[in-house]
PDB file of C-alpha atoms in Angstrom:
ATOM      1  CA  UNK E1489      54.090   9.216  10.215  1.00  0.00           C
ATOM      2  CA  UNK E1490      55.880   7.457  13.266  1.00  0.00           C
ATOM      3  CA  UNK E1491      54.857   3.669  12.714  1.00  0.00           C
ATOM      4  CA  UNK E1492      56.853   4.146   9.531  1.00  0.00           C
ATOM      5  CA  UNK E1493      59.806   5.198  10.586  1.00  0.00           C
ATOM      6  CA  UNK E1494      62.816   3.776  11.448  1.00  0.00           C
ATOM      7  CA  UNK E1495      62.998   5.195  14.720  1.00  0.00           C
ATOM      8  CA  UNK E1496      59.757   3.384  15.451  1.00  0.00           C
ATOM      9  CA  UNK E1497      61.386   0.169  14.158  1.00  0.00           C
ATOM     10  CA  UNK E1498      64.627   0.716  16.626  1.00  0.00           C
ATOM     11  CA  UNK E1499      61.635   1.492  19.724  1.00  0.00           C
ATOM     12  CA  UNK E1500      60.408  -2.189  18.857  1.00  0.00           C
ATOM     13  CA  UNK E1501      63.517  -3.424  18.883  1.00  0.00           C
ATOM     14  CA  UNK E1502      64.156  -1.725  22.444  1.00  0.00           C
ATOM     15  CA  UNK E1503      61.030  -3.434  23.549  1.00  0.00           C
ATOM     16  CA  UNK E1504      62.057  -7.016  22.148  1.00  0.00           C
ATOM     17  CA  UNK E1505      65.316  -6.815  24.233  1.00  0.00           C
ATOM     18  CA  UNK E1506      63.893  -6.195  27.464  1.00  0.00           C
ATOM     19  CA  UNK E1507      60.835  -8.835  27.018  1.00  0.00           C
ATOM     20  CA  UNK E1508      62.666 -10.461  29.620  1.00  0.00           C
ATOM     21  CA  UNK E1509      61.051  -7.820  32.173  1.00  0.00           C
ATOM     22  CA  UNK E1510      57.879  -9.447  31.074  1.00  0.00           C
ATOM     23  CA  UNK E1511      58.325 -13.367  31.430  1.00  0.00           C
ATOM     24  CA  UNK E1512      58.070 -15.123  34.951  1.00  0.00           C
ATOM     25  CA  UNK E1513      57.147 -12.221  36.588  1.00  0.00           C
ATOM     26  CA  UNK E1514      56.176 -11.997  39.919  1.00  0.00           C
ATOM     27  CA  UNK E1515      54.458  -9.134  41.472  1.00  0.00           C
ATOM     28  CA  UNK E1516      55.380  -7.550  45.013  1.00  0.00           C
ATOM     29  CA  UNK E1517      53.482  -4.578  45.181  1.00  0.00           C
ATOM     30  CA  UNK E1518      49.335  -4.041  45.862  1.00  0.00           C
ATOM     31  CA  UNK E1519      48.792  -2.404  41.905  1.00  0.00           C
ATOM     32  CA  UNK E1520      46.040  -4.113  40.210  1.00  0.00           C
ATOM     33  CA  UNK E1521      46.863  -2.405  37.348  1.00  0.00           C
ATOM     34  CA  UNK E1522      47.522  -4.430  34.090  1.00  0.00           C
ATOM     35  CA  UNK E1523      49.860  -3.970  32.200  1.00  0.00           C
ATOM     36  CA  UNK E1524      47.699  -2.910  29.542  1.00  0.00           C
ATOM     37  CA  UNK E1525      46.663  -0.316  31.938  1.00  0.00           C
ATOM     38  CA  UNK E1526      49.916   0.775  32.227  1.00  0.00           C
ATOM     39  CA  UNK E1527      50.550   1.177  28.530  1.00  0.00           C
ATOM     40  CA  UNK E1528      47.555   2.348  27.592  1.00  0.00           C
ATOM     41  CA  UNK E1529      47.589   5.111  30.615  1.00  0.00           C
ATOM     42  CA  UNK E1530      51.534   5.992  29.718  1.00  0.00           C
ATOM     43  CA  UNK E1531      50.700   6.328  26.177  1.00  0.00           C
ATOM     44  CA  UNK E1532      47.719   8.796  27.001  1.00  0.00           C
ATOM     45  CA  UNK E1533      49.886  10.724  29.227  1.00  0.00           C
ATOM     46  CA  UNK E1534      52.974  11.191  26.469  1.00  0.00           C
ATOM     47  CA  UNK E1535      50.080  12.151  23.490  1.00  0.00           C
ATOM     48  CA  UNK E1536      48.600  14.858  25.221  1.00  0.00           C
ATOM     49  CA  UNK E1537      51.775  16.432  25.969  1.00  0.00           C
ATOM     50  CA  UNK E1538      52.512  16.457  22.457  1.00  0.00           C
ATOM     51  CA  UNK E1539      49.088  17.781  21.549  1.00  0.00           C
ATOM     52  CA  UNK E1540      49.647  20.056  24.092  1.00  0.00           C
ATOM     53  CA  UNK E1541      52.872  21.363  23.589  1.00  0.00           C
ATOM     54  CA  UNK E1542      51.899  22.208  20.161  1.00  0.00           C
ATOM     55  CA  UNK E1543      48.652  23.508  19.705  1.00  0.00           C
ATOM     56  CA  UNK E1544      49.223  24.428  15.827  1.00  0.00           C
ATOM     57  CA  UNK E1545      48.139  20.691  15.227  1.00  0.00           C
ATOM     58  CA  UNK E1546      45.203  20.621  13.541  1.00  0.00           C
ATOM     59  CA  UNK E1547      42.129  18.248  13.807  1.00  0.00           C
ATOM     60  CA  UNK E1548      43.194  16.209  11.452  1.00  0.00           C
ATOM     61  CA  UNK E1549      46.925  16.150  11.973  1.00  0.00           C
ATOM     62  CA  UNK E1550      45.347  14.999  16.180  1.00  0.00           C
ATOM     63  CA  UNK E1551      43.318  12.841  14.966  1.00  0.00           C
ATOM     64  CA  UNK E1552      46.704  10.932  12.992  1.00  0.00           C
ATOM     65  CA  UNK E1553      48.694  10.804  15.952  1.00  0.00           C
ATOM     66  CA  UNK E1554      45.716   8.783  17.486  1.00  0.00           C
ATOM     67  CA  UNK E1555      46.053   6.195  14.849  1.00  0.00           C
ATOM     68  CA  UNK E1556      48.683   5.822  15.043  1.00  0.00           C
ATOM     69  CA  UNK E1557      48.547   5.576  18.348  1.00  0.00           C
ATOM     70  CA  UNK E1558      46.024   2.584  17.943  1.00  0.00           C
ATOM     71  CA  UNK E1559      48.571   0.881  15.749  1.00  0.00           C
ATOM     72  CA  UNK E1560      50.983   1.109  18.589  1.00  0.00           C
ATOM     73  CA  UNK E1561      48.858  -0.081  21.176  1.00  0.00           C
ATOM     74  CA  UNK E1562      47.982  -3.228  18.424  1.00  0.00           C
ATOM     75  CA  UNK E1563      51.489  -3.770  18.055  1.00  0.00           C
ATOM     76  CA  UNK E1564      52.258  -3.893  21.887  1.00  0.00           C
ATOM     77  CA  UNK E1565      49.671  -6.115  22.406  1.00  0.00           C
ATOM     78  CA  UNK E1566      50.956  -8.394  19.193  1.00  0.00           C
ATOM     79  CA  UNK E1567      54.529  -8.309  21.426  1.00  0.00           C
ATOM     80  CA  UNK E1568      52.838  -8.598  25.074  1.00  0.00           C
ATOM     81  CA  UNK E1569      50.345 -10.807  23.897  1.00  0.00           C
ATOM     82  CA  UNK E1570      51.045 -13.227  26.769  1.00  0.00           C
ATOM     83  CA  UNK E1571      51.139 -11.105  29.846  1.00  0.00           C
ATOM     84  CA  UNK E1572      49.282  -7.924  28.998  1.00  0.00           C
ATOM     85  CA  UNK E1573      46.659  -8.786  31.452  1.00  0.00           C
ATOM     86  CA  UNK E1574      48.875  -9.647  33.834  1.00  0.00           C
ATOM     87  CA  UNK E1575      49.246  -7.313  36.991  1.00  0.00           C
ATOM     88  CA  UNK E1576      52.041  -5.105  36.299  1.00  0.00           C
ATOM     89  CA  UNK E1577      54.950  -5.243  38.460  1.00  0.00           C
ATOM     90  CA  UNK E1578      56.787  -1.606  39.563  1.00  0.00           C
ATOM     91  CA  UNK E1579      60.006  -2.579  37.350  1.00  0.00           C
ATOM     92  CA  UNK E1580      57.595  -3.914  34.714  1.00  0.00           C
ATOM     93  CA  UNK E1581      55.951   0.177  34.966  1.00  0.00           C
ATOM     94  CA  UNK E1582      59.398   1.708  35.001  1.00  0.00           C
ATOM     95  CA  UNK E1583      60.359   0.085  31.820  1.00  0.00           C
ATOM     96  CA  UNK E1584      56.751   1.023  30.253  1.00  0.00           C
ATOM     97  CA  UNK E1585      57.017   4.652  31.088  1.00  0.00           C
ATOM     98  CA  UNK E1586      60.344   5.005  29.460  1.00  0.00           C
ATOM     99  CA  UNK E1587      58.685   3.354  26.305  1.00  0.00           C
ATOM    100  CA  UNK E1588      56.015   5.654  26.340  1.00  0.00           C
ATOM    101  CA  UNK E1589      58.799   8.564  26.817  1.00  0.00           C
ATOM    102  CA  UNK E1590      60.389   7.168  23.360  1.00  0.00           C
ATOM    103  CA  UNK E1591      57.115   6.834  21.571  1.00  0.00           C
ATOM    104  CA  UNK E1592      56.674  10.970  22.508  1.00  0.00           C
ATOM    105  CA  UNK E1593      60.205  11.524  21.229  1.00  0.00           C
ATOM    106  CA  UNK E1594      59.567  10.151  18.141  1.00  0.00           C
ATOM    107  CA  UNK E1595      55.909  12.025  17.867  1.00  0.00           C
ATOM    108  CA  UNK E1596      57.982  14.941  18.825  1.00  0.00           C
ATOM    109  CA  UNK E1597      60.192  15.016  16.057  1.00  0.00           C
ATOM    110  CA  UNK E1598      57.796  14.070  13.143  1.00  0.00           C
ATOM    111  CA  UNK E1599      55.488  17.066  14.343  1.00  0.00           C
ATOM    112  CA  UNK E1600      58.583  19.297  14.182  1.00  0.00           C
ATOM    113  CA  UNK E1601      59.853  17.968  11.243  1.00  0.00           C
ATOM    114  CA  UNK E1602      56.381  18.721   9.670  1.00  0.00           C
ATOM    115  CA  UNK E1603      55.315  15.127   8.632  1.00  0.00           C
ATOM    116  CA  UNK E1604      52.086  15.162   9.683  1.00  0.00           C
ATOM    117  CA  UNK E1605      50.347  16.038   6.708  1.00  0.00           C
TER     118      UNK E1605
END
């Protein structure tokens, strides 16, 4: 569905040029969030809206999107191996909810397309 697409692959690729966000970091707020936290709570956030906003989904076309879902969160953690315990810093969050606003999009236009069979 989305992992498979090339918008997906150009998302990555977004990710990969701003890993600089993620090395040396140092954090000056009071978050104890992770920045698996972060992802995992931005991705959460960005899938219910889409199951939300169209409730014609069936079981089984939900329970896709939250594989691949998984396989996103797999793949982050492949990329962020090195820091995604790492307390998240507000720049670090910023970056992460825009991310998780591109991973939507592209859920957005697969389920409108009709490619979640």
């Amino acid at each position: 569905m989305v992992i498979d697409t090339d918008g997906y692959v150009h998302v990555i690729e977004y990710l990969t040029e701003h890993l600089s966000l993620f090395e040396n970091s140092s954090v000056t707020n009071s978050s104890n969030d992770s920045v698996m936290a972060v992802i995992e709570q931005e991705l959460s956030e960005q899938i219910i809206m889409v199951c939300n906003q169209n409730e014609q989904l069936s079981f089984n076309q939900r329970n896709i999107i939250i594989r691949e879902v998984d396989a996103i969160v797999y793949d982050l953690e492949e990329i962020l191996s090195g820091v995604i315990n790492n307390p998240v810093t507000e720049q670090q969050k910023t970056f992460l909810k825009e991310f998780a606003l591109l991973i939507k999009n592209l859920f957005d236009t697969e389920v409108h397309a009709g490619t979640t069979e």
